GROMACS .gro file of C-alpha atoms in nm:
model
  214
    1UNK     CA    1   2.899  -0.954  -0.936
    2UNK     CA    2   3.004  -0.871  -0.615
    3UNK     CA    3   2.989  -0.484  -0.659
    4UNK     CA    4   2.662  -0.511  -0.831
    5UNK     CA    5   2.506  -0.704  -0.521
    6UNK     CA    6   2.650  -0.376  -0.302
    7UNK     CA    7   2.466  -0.109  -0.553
    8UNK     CA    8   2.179  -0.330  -0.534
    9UNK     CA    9   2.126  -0.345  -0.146
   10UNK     CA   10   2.168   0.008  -0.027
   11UNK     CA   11   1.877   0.085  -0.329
   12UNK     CA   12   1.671  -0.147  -0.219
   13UNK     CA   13   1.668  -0.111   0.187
   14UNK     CA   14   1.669   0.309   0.045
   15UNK     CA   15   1.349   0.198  -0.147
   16UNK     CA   16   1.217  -0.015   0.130
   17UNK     CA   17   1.238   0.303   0.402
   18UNK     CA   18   1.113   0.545   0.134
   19UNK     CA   19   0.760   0.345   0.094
   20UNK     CA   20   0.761   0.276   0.451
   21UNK     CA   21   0.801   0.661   0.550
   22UNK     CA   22   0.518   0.670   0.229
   23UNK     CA   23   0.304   0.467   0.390
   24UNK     CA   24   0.280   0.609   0.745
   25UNK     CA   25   0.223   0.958   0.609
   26UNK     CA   26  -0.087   0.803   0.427
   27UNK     CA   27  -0.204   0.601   0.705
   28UNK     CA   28  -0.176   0.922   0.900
   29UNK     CA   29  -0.349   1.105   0.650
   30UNK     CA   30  -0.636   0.890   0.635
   31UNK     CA   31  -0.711   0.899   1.015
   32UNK     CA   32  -0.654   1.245   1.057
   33UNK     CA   33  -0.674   1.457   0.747
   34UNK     CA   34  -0.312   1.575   0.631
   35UNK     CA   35  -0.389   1.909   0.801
   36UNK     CA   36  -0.311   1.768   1.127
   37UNK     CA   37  -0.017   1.544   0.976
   38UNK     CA   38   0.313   1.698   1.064
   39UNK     CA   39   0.719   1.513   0.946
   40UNK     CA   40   0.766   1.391   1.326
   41UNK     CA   41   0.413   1.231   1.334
   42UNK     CA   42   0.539   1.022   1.037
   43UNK     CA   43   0.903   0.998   1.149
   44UNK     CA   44   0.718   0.820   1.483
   45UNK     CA   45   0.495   0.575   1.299
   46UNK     CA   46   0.733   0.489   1.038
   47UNK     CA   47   0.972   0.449   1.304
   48UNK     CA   48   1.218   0.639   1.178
   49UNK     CA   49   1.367   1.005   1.245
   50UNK     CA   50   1.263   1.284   1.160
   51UNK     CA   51   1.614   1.362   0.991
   52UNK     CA   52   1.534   1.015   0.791
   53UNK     CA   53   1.210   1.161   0.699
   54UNK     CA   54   1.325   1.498   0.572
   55UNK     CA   55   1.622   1.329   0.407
   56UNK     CA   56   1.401   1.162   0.175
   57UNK     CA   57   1.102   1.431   0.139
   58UNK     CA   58   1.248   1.729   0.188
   59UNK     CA   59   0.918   1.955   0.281
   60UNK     CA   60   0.590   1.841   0.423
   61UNK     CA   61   0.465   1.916   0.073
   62UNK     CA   62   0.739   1.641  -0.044
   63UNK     CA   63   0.556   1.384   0.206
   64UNK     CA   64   0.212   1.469   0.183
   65UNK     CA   65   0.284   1.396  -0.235
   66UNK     CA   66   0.462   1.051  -0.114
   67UNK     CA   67   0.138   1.029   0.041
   68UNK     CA   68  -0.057   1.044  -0.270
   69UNK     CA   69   0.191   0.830  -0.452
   70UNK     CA   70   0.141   0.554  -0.201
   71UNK     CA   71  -0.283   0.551  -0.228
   72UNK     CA   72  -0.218   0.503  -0.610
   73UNK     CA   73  -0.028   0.222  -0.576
   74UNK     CA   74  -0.240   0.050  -0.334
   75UNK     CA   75  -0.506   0.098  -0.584
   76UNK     CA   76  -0.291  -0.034  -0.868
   77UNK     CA   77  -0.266  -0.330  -0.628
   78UNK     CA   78  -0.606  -0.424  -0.602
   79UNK     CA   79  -0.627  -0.382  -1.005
   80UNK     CA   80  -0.379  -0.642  -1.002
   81UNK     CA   81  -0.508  -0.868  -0.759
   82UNK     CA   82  -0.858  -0.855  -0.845
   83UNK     CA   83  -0.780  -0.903  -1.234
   84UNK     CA   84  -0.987  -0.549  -1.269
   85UNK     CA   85  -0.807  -0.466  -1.614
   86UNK     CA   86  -1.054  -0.661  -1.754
   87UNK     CA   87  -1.430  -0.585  -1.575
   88UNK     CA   88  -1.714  -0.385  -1.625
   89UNK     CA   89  -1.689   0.005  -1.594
   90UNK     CA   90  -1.958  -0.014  -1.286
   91UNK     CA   91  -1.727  -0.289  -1.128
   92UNK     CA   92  -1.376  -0.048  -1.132
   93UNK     CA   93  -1.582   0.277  -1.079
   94UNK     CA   94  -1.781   0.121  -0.768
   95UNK     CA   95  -1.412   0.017  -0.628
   96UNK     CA   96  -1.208   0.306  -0.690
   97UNK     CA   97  -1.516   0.538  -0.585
   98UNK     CA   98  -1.578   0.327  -0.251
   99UNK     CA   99  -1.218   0.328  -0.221
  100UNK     CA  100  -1.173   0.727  -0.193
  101UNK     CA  101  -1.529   0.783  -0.026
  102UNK     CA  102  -1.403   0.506   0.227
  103UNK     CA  103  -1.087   0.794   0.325
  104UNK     CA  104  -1.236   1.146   0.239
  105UNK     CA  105  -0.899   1.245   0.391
  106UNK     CA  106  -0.742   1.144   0.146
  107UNK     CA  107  -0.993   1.287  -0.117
  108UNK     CA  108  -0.909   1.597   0.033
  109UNK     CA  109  -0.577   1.535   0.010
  110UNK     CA  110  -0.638   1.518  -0.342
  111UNK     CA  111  -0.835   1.802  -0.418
  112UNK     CA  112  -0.612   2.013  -0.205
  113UNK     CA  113  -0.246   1.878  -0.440
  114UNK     CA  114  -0.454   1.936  -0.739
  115UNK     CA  115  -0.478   2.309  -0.668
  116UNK     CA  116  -0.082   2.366  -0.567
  117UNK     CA  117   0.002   2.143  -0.883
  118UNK     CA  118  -0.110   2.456  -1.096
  119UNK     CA  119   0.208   2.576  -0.990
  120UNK     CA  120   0.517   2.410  -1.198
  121UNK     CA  121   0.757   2.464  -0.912
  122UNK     CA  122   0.542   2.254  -0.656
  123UNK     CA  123   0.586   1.870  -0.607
  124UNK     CA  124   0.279   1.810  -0.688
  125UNK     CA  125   0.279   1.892  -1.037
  126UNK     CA  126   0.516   1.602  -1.171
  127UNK     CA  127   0.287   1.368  -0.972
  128UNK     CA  128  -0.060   1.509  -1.143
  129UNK     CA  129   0.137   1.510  -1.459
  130UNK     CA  130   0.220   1.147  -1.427
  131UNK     CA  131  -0.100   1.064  -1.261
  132UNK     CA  132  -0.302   1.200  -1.548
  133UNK     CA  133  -0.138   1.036  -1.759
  134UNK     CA  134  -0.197   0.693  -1.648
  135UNK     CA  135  -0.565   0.745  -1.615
  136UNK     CA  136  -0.578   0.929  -1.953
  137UNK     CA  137  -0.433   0.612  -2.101
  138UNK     CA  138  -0.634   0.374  -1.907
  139UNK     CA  139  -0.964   0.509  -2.007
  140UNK     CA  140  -0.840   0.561  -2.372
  141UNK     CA  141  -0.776   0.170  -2.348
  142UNK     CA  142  -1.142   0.109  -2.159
  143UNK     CA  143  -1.339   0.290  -2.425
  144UNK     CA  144  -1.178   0.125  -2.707
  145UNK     CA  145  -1.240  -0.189  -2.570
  146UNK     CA  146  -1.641  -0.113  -2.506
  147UNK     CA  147  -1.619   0.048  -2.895
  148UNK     CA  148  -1.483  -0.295  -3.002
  149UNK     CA  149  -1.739  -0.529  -2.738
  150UNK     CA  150  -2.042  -0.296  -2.891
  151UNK     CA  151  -2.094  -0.120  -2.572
  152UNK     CA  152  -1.967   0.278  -2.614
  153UNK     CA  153  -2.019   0.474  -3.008
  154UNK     CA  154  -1.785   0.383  -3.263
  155UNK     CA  155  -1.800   0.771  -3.340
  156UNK     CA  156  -1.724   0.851  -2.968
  157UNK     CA  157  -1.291   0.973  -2.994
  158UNK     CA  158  -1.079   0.823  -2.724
  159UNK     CA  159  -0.885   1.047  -2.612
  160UNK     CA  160  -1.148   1.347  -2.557
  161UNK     CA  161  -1.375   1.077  -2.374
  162UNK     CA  162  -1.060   1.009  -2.140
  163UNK     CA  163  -1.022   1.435  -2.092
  164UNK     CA  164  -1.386   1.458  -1.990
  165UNK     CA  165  -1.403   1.158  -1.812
  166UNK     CA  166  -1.127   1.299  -1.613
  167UNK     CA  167  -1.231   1.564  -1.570
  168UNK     CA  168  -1.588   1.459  -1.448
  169UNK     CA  169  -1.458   1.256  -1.221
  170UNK     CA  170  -1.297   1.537  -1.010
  171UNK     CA  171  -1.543   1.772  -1.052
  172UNK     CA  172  -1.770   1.515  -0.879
  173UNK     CA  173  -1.525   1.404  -0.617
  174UNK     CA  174  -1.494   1.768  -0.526
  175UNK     CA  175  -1.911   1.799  -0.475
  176UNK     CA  176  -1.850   1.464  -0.276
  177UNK     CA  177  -1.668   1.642   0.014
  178UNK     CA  178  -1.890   1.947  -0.019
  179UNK     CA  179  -2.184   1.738   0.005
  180UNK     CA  180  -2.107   1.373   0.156
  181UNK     CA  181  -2.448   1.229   0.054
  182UNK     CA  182  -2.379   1.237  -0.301
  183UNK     CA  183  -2.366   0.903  -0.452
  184UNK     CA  184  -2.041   0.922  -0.618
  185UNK     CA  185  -2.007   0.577  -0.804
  186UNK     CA  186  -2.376   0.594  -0.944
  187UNK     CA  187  -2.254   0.951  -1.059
  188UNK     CA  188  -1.945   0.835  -1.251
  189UNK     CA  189  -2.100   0.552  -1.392
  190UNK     CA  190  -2.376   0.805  -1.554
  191UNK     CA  191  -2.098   1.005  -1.705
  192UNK     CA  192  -1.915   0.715  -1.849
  193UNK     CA  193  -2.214   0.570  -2.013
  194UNK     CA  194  -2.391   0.913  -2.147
  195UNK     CA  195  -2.010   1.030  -2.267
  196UNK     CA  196  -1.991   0.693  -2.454
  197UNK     CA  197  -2.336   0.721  -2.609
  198UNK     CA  198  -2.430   0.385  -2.479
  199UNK     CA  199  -2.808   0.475  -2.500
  200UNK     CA  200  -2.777   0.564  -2.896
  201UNK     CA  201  -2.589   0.164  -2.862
  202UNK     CA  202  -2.864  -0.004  -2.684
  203UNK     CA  203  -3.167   0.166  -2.848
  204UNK     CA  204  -2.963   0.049  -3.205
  205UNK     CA  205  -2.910  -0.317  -3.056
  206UNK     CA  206  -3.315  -0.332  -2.924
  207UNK     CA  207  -3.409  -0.223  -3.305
  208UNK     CA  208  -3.189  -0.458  -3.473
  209UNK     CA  209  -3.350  -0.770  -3.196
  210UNK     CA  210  -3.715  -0.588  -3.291
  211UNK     CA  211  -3.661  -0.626  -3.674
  212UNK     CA  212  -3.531  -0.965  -3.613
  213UNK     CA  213  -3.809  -1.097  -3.444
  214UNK     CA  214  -4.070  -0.953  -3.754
   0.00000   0.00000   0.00000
């Protein structure tokens, strides 16, 4: 017992100053832009050194990912919190959209990862992988549940709506930073409703009320 209680505590204060080195880089990110974000900036505001730092990530490319990780799990947070699992596709879209358009540093961030994980040696491309993942499967799950509340096409396939989705997503978080005006969560929520077909839904639920009523 005792020698499981000494595995357990240096993992756990390792963990600890891993998110907290994780969480400076992204706070330092999102006032500055990651441009300007260098390992003794982070070492200072973590306050840590910048041996610590390096020991952990072992490139600024290393950190800036940590960086990434970090805004992921914060968001995963509020999910939690907020019992979001459950809502309306305007109601998660409208958060996670404000969310990113609230820190366009760290939507740059983003966009900028997204084009070094193209290369397999970078460490941003187990991240993506992982990251696209987890959103594949969440909107997999979110369109089968509007299939089975009547809200999305029973002929709409889950897993190419997720792809797309995806995919729309970035391509219009990318026009957000080109141009900031954009209205990025009234965008998304478009997408999601033309790519489940909810229009051929509601025009099929009004007819069924119309013949109803005759």
């Amino acid at each position: 017992m005792q020698a499981a209680r000494s595995r357990r505590g240096p993992y756990a204060k390792t963990t600890q100053r891993r998110s907290a080195i994780a969480s400076a880089a992204l706070e330092l990110v999102n006032e500055r832009g990651d441009a300007s974000v260098s390992t003794q900036d982070v070492a200072e505001r973590a306050g840590v050194t910048e041996a610590t730092v390096t020991y952990h990530f072992p490139t600024r490319d290393h950190l800036l990912v940590a960086a990434l990780e970090e805004a992921d799990n914060i968001n995963r947070r509020v999910f939690e919190a907020d019992g979001m699992q459950d809502v309306d596709i305007a109601d998660v879209v409208t958060r996670l959209s404000a969310t990113a358009a609230g820190h366009p540093h760290r939507l740059k961030l983003y966009t900028s990862q997204a084009a070094n994980a193209a290369h397999p040696e970078h460490p941003a491309h187990a991240w993506f992988l992982q990251h696209q993942r987890g959103t594949l499967e969440y909107f997999v799950w979110m369109i089968r549940r509007d299939q089975d509340l009547g809200n999305a096409h029973e002929d709409v396939e889950p897993e190419q709506f997720a792809r797309q989705m995806i995919a729309l997503w970035d391509g219009l978080q990318l026009q957000k930073l080109v141009d900031p005006t954009l209205d990025l969560p009234t965008q998304v929520v478009d997408a999601y409703k033309r790519l489940a077909r909810a229009d051929l839904v509601e025009a099929r639920r009004a007819l069924k009320n119309l013949v109803a009523e005759l």
